PDB file of C-alpha atoms in Angstrom:
ATOM      1  CA  UNK A   1      32.351  61.967 -17.823  1.00  0.00           C
ATOM      2  CA  UNK A   2      28.921  61.290 -16.488  1.00  0.00           C
ATOM      3  CA  UNK A   3      28.456  59.742 -13.074  1.00  0.00           C
ATOM      4  CA  UNK A   4      25.572  59.034 -10.750  1.00  0.00           C
ATOM      5  CA  UNK A   5      25.606  58.616  -6.992  1.00  0.00           C
ATOM      6  CA  UNK A   6      22.847  57.083  -4.939  1.00  0.00           C
ATOM      7  CA  UNK A   7      24.084  57.544  -1.384  1.00  0.00           C
ATOM      8  CA  UNK A   8      21.598  55.186   0.260  1.00  0.00           C
ATOM      9  CA  UNK A   9      22.035  51.468  -0.387  1.00  0.00           C
ATOM     10  CA  UNK A  10      18.972  50.528   1.677  1.00  0.00           C
ATOM     11  CA  UNK A  11      16.005  52.557   2.870  1.00  0.00           C
ATOM     12  CA  UNK A  12      13.179  51.329   5.092  1.00  0.00           C
ATOM     13  CA  UNK A  13       9.896  53.155   5.463  1.00  0.00           C
ATOM     14  CA  UNK A  14       6.525  52.260   6.893  1.00  0.00           C
ATOM     15  CA  UNK A  15       3.595  51.666   4.617  1.00  0.00           C
ATOM     16  CA  UNK A  16       1.724  54.941   4.133  1.00  0.00           C
ATOM     17  CA  UNK A  17       4.751  57.072   4.956  1.00  0.00           C
ATOM     18  CA  UNK A  18       6.375  59.458   2.521  1.00  0.00           C
ATOM     19  CA  UNK A  19       9.488  58.514   0.594  1.00  0.00           C
ATOM     20  CA  UNK A  20      12.459  60.345  -0.829  1.00  0.00           C
ATOM     21  CA  UNK A  21      15.314  58.556  -2.601  1.00  0.00           C
ATOM     22  CA  UNK A  22      18.399  60.613  -3.253  1.00  0.00           C
ATOM     23  CA  UNK A  23      20.330  60.892  -6.480  1.00  0.00           C
ATOM     24  CA  UNK A  24      23.243  63.153  -7.372  1.00  0.00           C
ATOM     25  CA  UNK A  25      24.785  63.342 -10.807  1.00  0.00           C
ATOM     26  CA  UNK A  26      27.847  64.737 -12.446  1.00  0.00           C
ATOM     27  CA  UNK A  27      27.667  65.910 -16.038  1.00  0.00           C
ATOM     28  CA  UNK A  28      29.109  68.833 -17.966  1.00  0.00           C
ATOM     29  CA  UNK A  29      25.923  69.921 -19.714  1.00  0.00           C
ATOM     30  CA  UNK A  30      22.220  69.654 -19.115  1.00  0.00           C
ATOM     31  CA  UNK A  31      21.665  65.988 -18.416  1.00  0.00           C
ATOM     32  CA  UNK A  32      18.907  63.628 -19.297  1.00  0.00           C
ATOM     33  CA  UNK A  33      17.844  62.016 -16.032  1.00  0.00           C
ATOM     34  CA  UNK A  34      15.892  58.857 -15.348  1.00  0.00           C
ATOM     35  CA  UNK A  35      14.523  56.761 -12.518  1.00  0.00           C
ATOM     36  CA  UNK A  36      13.999  53.038 -13.007  1.00  0.00           C
ATOM     37  CA  UNK A  37      12.462  50.446 -10.702  1.00  0.00           C
ATOM     38  CA  UNK A  38      13.351  46.763 -10.543  1.00  0.00           C
ATOM     39  CA  UNK A  39      11.251  44.159  -8.770  1.00  0.00           C
ATOM     40  CA  UNK A  40      13.119  41.005  -7.673  1.00  0.00           C
ATOM     41  CA  UNK A  41      14.103  38.812 -10.612  1.00  0.00           C
ATOM     42  CA  UNK A  42      12.711  41.245 -13.145  1.00  0.00           C
ATOM     43  CA  UNK A  43      14.021  43.722 -15.663  1.00  0.00           C
ATOM     44  CA  UNK A  44      14.047  47.476 -15.102  1.00  0.00           C
ATOM     45  CA  UNK A  45      10.968  49.589 -15.675  1.00  0.00           C
ATOM     46  CA  UNK A  46      11.145  53.295 -16.422  1.00  0.00           C
ATOM     47  CA  UNK A  47       9.369  55.366 -13.748  1.00  0.00           C
ATOM     48  CA  UNK A  48      10.013  58.834 -15.126  1.00  0.00           C
ATOM     49  CA  UNK A  49      12.482  60.956 -17.052  1.00  0.00           C
ATOM     50  CA  UNK A  50      13.589  64.571 -17.239  1.00  0.00           C
ATOM     51  CA  UNK A  51      14.873  66.274 -20.373  1.00  0.00           C
ATOM     52  CA  UNK A  52      13.987  69.924 -20.034  1.00  0.00           C
ATOM     53  CA  UNK A  53      11.206  72.256 -18.978  1.00  0.00           C
ATOM     54  CA  UNK A  54       9.358  71.871 -15.718  1.00  0.00           C
ATOM     55  CA  UNK A  55      11.798  70.659 -13.087  1.00  0.00           C
ATOM     56  CA  UNK A  56       9.131  68.631 -11.282  1.00  0.00           C
ATOM     57  CA  UNK A  57       8.445  65.490 -13.275  1.00  0.00           C
ATOM     58  CA  UNK A  58       5.512  63.162 -12.737  1.00  0.00           C
ATOM     59  CA  UNK A  59       5.891  59.456 -13.365  1.00  0.00           C
ATOM     60  CA  UNK A  60       4.001  56.232 -13.125  1.00  0.00           C
ATOM     61  CA  UNK A  61       2.801  54.612  -9.882  1.00  0.00           C
ATOM     62  CA  UNK A  62       2.432  57.983  -8.138  1.00  0.00           C
ATOM     63  CA  UNK A  63       6.143  58.847  -8.187  1.00  0.00           C
ATOM     64  CA  UNK A  64       7.618  62.253  -8.928  1.00  0.00           C
ATOM     65  CA  UNK A  65      11.139  63.635  -9.098  1.00  0.00           C
ATOM     66  CA  UNK A  66      12.558  67.124  -8.927  1.00  0.00           C
ATOM     67  CA  UNK A  67      15.552  68.305 -10.914  1.00  0.00           C
ATOM     68  CA  UNK A  68      17.686  70.794  -8.977  1.00  0.00           C
ATOM     69  CA  UNK A  69      20.523  72.072 -11.113  1.00  0.00           C
ATOM     70  CA  UNK A  70      22.160  74.009  -8.275  1.00  0.00           C
ATOM     71  CA  UNK A  71      22.438  70.832  -6.215  1.00  0.00           C
ATOM     72  CA  UNK A  72      23.047  68.443  -9.129  1.00  0.00           C
ATOM     73  CA  UNK A  73      20.251  66.326  -7.745  1.00  0.00           C
ATOM     74  CA  UNK A  74      17.265  64.426  -9.046  1.00  0.00           C
ATOM     75  CA  UNK A  75      15.526  62.986  -5.996  1.00  0.00           C
ATOM     76  CA  UNK A  76      12.594  60.614  -6.308  1.00  0.00           C
ATOM     77  CA  UNK A  77       9.555  61.119  -4.083  1.00  0.00           C
ATOM     78  CA  UNK A  78       6.250  59.532  -3.278  1.00  0.00           C
ATOM     79  CA  UNK A  79       3.806  60.959  -0.724  1.00  0.00           C
ATOM     80  CA  UNK A  80       2.530  57.611   0.550  1.00  0.00           C
ATOM     81  CA  UNK A  81       4.214  54.285  -0.173  1.00  0.00           C
ATOM     82  CA  UNK A  82       2.464  50.975  -0.635  1.00  0.00           C
ATOM     83  CA  UNK A  83       3.847  47.524   0.173  1.00  0.00           C
ATOM     84  CA  UNK A  84       4.089  46.884  -3.573  1.00  0.00           C
ATOM     85  CA  UNK A  85       6.666  49.682  -3.877  1.00  0.00           C
ATOM     86  CA  UNK A  86       9.284  47.452  -2.253  1.00  0.00           C
ATOM     87  CA  UNK A  87      11.913  47.091  -4.965  1.00  0.00           C
ATOM     88  CA  UNK A  88      15.264  48.421  -6.076  1.00  0.00           C
ATOM     89  CA  UNK A  89      15.402  51.883  -7.579  1.00  0.00           C
ATOM     90  CA  UNK A  90      18.038  53.112 -10.007  1.00  0.00           C
ATOM     91  CA  UNK A  91      18.834  56.681 -10.934  1.00  0.00           C
ATOM     92  CA  UNK A  92      20.511  57.202 -14.306  1.00  0.00           C
ATOM     93  CA  UNK A  93      21.968  59.999 -16.420  1.00  0.00           C
ATOM     94  CA  UNK A  94      22.227  60.133 -20.213  1.00  0.00           C
ATOM     95  CA  UNK A  95      23.609  62.414 -22.904  1.00  0.00           C
ATOM     96  CA  UNK A  96      22.752  63.666 -26.363  1.00  0.00           C
ATOM     97  CA  UNK A  97      24.990  61.717 -28.716  1.00  0.00           C
ATOM     98  CA  UNK A  98      23.553  58.666 -30.387  1.00  0.00           C
ATOM     99  CA  UNK A  99      26.239  56.306 -29.187  1.00  0.00           C
ATOM    100  CA  UNK A 100      26.390  57.711 -25.694  1.00  0.00           C
ATOM    101  CA  UNK A 101      25.239  55.449 -22.949  1.00  0.00           C
ATOM    102  CA  UNK A 102      23.057  55.898 -19.932  1.00  0.00           C
ATOM    103  CA  UNK A 103      25.035  55.643 -16.723  1.00  0.00           C
ATOM    104  CA  UNK A 104      23.253  53.999 -13.810  1.00  0.00           C
ATOM    105  CA  UNK A 105      23.714  54.499 -10.114  1.00  0.00           C
ATOM    106  CA  UNK A 106      24.285  51.468  -7.903  1.00  0.00           C
ATOM    107  CA  UNK A 107      20.698  51.432  -6.767  1.00  0.00           C
ATOM    108  CA  UNK A 108      18.718  51.897  -3.557  1.00  0.00           C
ATOM    109  CA  UNK A 109      16.767  48.978  -2.176  1.00  0.00           C
ATOM    110  CA  UNK A 110      13.478  50.060  -0.629  1.00  0.00           C
ATOM    111  CA  UNK A 111      11.972  48.010   2.188  1.00  0.00           C
ATOM    112  CA  UNK A 112       8.420  48.616   3.373  1.00  0.00           C
ATOM    113  CA  UNK A 113       7.335  47.924   6.948  1.00  0.00           C
ATOM    114  CA  UNK A 114       3.710  46.863   7.403  1.00  0.00           C
TER     115      UNK A 114
ATOM    116  CA  UNK B   1       4.343  48.303 -30.372  1.00  0.00           C
ATOM    117  CA  UNK B   2       7.937  47.621 -29.508  1.00  0.00           C
ATOM    118  CA  UNK B   3       8.824  44.580 -27.438  1.00  0.00           C
ATOM    119  CA  UNK B   4      12.050  42.993 -26.309  1.00  0.00           C
ATOM    120  CA  UNK B   5      12.493  39.268 -25.774  1.00  0.00           C
ATOM    121  CA  UNK B   6      15.263  37.741 -23.765  1.00  0.00           C
ATOM    122  CA  UNK B   7      15.856  34.048 -23.143  1.00  0.00           C
ATOM    123  CA  UNK B   8      16.301  31.831 -21.346  1.00  0.00           C
ATOM    124  CA  UNK B   9      14.939  33.220 -18.084  1.00  0.00           C
ATOM    125  CA  UNK B  10      17.184  31.015 -15.956  1.00  0.00           C
ATOM    126  CA  UNK B  11      20.241  28.957 -16.745  1.00  0.00           C
ATOM    127  CA  UNK B  12      22.530  26.744 -14.709  1.00  0.00           C
ATOM    128  CA  UNK B  13      25.780  25.880 -16.431  1.00  0.00           C
ATOM    129  CA  UNK B  14      28.949  24.070 -15.315  1.00  0.00           C
ATOM    130  CA  UNK B  15      32.279  25.855 -15.229  1.00  0.00           C
ATOM    131  CA  UNK B  16      34.023  25.595 -18.591  1.00  0.00           C
ATOM    132  CA  UNK B  17      30.850  25.165 -20.614  1.00  0.00           C
ATOM    133  CA  UNK B  18      29.848  27.561 -23.422  1.00  0.00           C
ATOM    134  CA  UNK B  19      27.148  30.206 -23.142  1.00  0.00           C
ATOM    135  CA  UNK B  20      24.732  31.795 -25.549  1.00  0.00           C
ATOM    136  CA  UNK B  21      22.086  34.287 -24.445  1.00  0.00           C
ATOM    137  CA  UNK B  22      19.811  35.813 -27.023  1.00  0.00           C
ATOM    138  CA  UNK B  23      17.937  39.080 -27.162  1.00  0.00           C
ATOM    139  CA  UNK B  24      15.593  40.210 -29.910  1.00  0.00           C
ATOM    140  CA  UNK B  25      13.646  43.410 -30.383  1.00  0.00           C
ATOM    141  CA  UNK B  26      10.407  43.757 -32.310  1.00  0.00           C
ATOM    142  CA  UNK B  27       8.589  46.767 -33.651  1.00  0.00           C
ATOM    143  CA  UNK B  28      11.537  49.046 -34.297  1.00  0.00           C
ATOM    144  CA  UNK B  29      14.446  49.443 -36.685  1.00  0.00           C
ATOM    145  CA  UNK B  30      18.125  50.172 -36.142  1.00  0.00           C
ATOM    146  CA  UNK B  31      17.963  50.150 -32.363  1.00  0.00           C
ATOM    147  CA  UNK B  32      20.934  50.623 -30.080  1.00  0.00           C
ATOM    148  CA  UNK B  33      21.349  47.396 -28.126  1.00  0.00           C
ATOM    149  CA  UNK B  34      22.994  46.832 -24.759  1.00  0.00           C
ATOM    150  CA  UNK B  35      24.035  43.949 -22.509  1.00  0.00           C
ATOM    151  CA  UNK B  36      24.242  44.602 -18.780  1.00  0.00           C
ATOM    152  CA  UNK B  37      25.236  42.328 -15.928  1.00  0.00           C
ATOM    153  CA  UNK B  38      23.912  42.775 -12.454  1.00  0.00           C
ATOM    154  CA  UNK B  39      25.781  41.096  -9.629  1.00  0.00           C
ATOM    155  CA  UNK B  40      24.491  41.193  -6.082  1.00  0.00           C
ATOM    156  CA  UNK B  41      25.126  44.575  -4.503  1.00  0.00           C
ATOM    157  CA  UNK B  42      27.082  45.876  -7.478  1.00  0.00           C
ATOM    158  CA  UNK B  43      24.482  47.667  -9.535  1.00  0.00           C
ATOM    159  CA  UNK B  44      24.352  47.518 -13.313  1.00  0.00           C
ATOM    160  CA  UNK B  45      27.539  46.940 -15.257  1.00  0.00           C
ATOM    161  CA  UNK B  46      27.461  47.702 -18.973  1.00  0.00           C
ATOM    162  CA  UNK B  47      29.165  44.867 -20.823  1.00  0.00           C
ATOM    163  CA  UNK B  48      28.577  45.567 -24.512  1.00  0.00           C
ATOM    164  CA  UNK B  49      26.632  47.915 -26.719  1.00  0.00           C
ATOM    165  CA  UNK B  50      25.921  48.042 -30.419  1.00  0.00           C
ATOM    166  CA  UNK B  51      24.745  50.847 -32.683  1.00  0.00           C
ATOM    167  CA  UNK B  52      24.389  48.649 -35.774  1.00  0.00           C
ATOM    168  CA  UNK B  53      24.838  45.221 -37.341  1.00  0.00           C
ATOM    169  CA  UNK B  54      28.308  43.882 -36.690  1.00  0.00           C
ATOM    170  CA  UNK B  55      29.241  46.920 -34.568  1.00  0.00           C
ATOM    171  CA  UNK B  56      30.109  45.907 -31.034  1.00  0.00           C
ATOM    172  CA  UNK B  57      31.739  48.006 -28.343  1.00  0.00           C
ATOM    173  CA  UNK B  58      33.084  46.352 -25.234  1.00  0.00           C
ATOM    174  CA  UNK B  59      33.044  48.260 -21.992  1.00  0.00           C
ATOM    175  CA  UNK B  60      35.089  45.905 -19.827  1.00  0.00           C
ATOM    176  CA  UNK B  61      37.582  43.164 -20.650  1.00  0.00           C
ATOM    177  CA  UNK B  62      36.197  39.807 -19.670  1.00  0.00           C
ATOM    178  CA  UNK B  63      35.399  36.257 -20.549  1.00  0.00           C
ATOM    179  CA  UNK B  64      32.379  37.234 -22.621  1.00  0.00           C
ATOM    180  CA  UNK B  65      31.750  38.375 -26.183  1.00  0.00           C
ATOM    181  CA  UNK B  66      28.778  39.802 -28.050  1.00  0.00           C
ATOM    182  CA  UNK B  67      27.553  39.674 -31.617  1.00  0.00           C
ATOM    183  CA  UNK B  68      24.827  41.354 -33.624  1.00  0.00           C
ATOM    184  CA  UNK B  69      24.127  39.191 -36.661  1.00  0.00           C
ATOM    185  CA  UNK B  70      20.857  40.949 -37.489  1.00  0.00           C
ATOM    186  CA  UNK B  71      19.473  44.431 -36.893  1.00  0.00           C
ATOM    187  CA  UNK B  72      17.263  43.386 -34.008  1.00  0.00           C
ATOM    188  CA  UNK B  73      19.238  40.485 -32.575  1.00  0.00           C
ATOM    189  CA  UNK B  74      21.954  40.712 -29.932  1.00  0.00           C
ATOM    190  CA  UNK B  75      23.775  37.660 -28.610  1.00  0.00           C
ATOM    191  CA  UNK B  76      25.982  37.315 -25.550  1.00  0.00           C
ATOM    192  CA  UNK B  77      28.426  34.411 -25.629  1.00  0.00           C
ATOM    193  CA  UNK B  78      31.243  32.731 -23.835  1.00  0.00           C
ATOM    194  CA  UNK B  79      33.456  29.834 -24.910  1.00  0.00           C
ATOM    195  CA  UNK B  80      34.220  28.755 -21.339  1.00  0.00           C
ATOM    196  CA  UNK B  81      32.235  30.001 -18.382  1.00  0.00           C
ATOM    197  CA  UNK B  82      33.865  30.974 -15.100  1.00  0.00           C
ATOM    198  CA  UNK B  83      32.266  30.988 -11.672  1.00  0.00           C
ATOM    199  CA  UNK B  84      32.547  34.769 -11.714  1.00  0.00           C
ATOM    200  CA  UNK B  85      30.258  34.926 -14.760  1.00  0.00           C
ATOM    201  CA  UNK B  86      27.269  34.151 -12.527  1.00  0.00           C
ATOM    202  CA  UNK B  87      24.792  36.995 -12.349  1.00  0.00           C
ATOM    203  CA  UNK B  88      21.654  38.521 -13.767  1.00  0.00           C
ATOM    204  CA  UNK B  89      22.035  39.516 -17.418  1.00  0.00           C
ATOM    205  CA  UNK B  90      19.847  42.207 -18.891  1.00  0.00           C
ATOM    206  CA  UNK B  91      19.392  43.223 -22.498  1.00  0.00           C
ATOM    207  CA  UNK B  92      18.133  46.704 -23.348  1.00  0.00           C
ATOM    208  CA  UNK B  93      17.400  48.775 -26.409  1.00  0.00           C
ATOM    209  CA  UNK B  94      16.988  52.397 -27.352  1.00  0.00           C
ATOM    210  CA  UNK B  95      16.282  54.311 -30.545  1.00  0.00           C
ATOM    211  CA  UNK B  96      18.259  57.392 -31.382  1.00  0.00           C
ATOM    212  CA  UNK B  97      20.096  59.021 -28.532  1.00  0.00           C
ATOM    213  CA  UNK B  98      20.148  57.710 -25.006  1.00  0.00           C
ATOM    214  CA  UNK B  99      17.969  60.678 -24.104  1.00  0.00           C
ATOM    215  CA  UNK B 100      14.897  58.567 -24.705  1.00  0.00           C
ATOM    216  CA  UNK B 101      15.901  56.053 -22.085  1.00  0.00           C
ATOM    217  CA  UNK B 102      16.286  52.328 -22.407  1.00  0.00           C
ATOM    218  CA  UNK B 103      13.722  49.556 -22.508  1.00  0.00           C
ATOM    219  CA  UNK B 104      14.881  46.449 -20.704  1.00  0.00           C
ATOM    220  CA  UNK B 105      14.195  42.782 -21.207  1.00  0.00           C
ATOM    221  CA  UNK B 106      13.128  40.595 -18.310  1.00  0.00           C
ATOM    222  CA  UNK B 107      16.628  39.242 -17.752  1.00  0.00           C
ATOM    223  CA  UNK B 108      18.439  35.898 -17.536  1.00  0.00           C
ATOM    224  CA  UNK B 109      19.604  34.502 -14.207  1.00  0.00           C
ATOM    225  CA  UNK B 110      22.853  32.645 -14.916  1.00  0.00           C
ATOM    226  CA  UNK B 111      24.355  30.409 -12.265  1.00  0.00           C
ATOM    227  CA  UNK B 112      27.710  28.842 -13.016  1.00  0.00           C
ATOM    228  CA  UNK B 113      28.391  25.793 -10.859  1.00  0.00           C
TER     229      UNK B 113
END
């Protein structure tokens, strides 16, 4: 069965600093991987997704993520965070079958120091 | 373009009262539809999903039910709300396999008092 682990519940970084949010997955085949962002009181917005090909994926808002099969990881990065990046971030893994679901991690809340 | 509508945005209901949350999708056909609940500090919990009209799969036993009376309409209901039903409810849709990702509605904040 698929599973996703986000080991950090909270992360605090200073504005302008670099960011890396960790995500590890468990899945028997090549997974479909996603990062979503949720601002307070809002729905989830897709930041980026990986299906195949280049293991470094570019997303919206200056985010990128790197798929590392050997480490079963899909970490999210941003070179310089802005105060508006403060939100909760969810990593997720999906599968091929039509009625399969996407499994979400428990989320990492990002705090930005001015 | 495809859009998803979810209402109401906020709801305060007394314990024991009924519940009906509605989600509709526009601009697509035969979507997969999902209901999630998000409680503080507990991430996203999948409650129900549907791959077609009248087809509902329940992920966890609970006080809630779901129905899909039309292709692009998904309803979350309860006959009698419990305090533990409080949370943030999100509807989502996808087309084809989950590999394309989900598109989420803006959510409903339900407070049971």
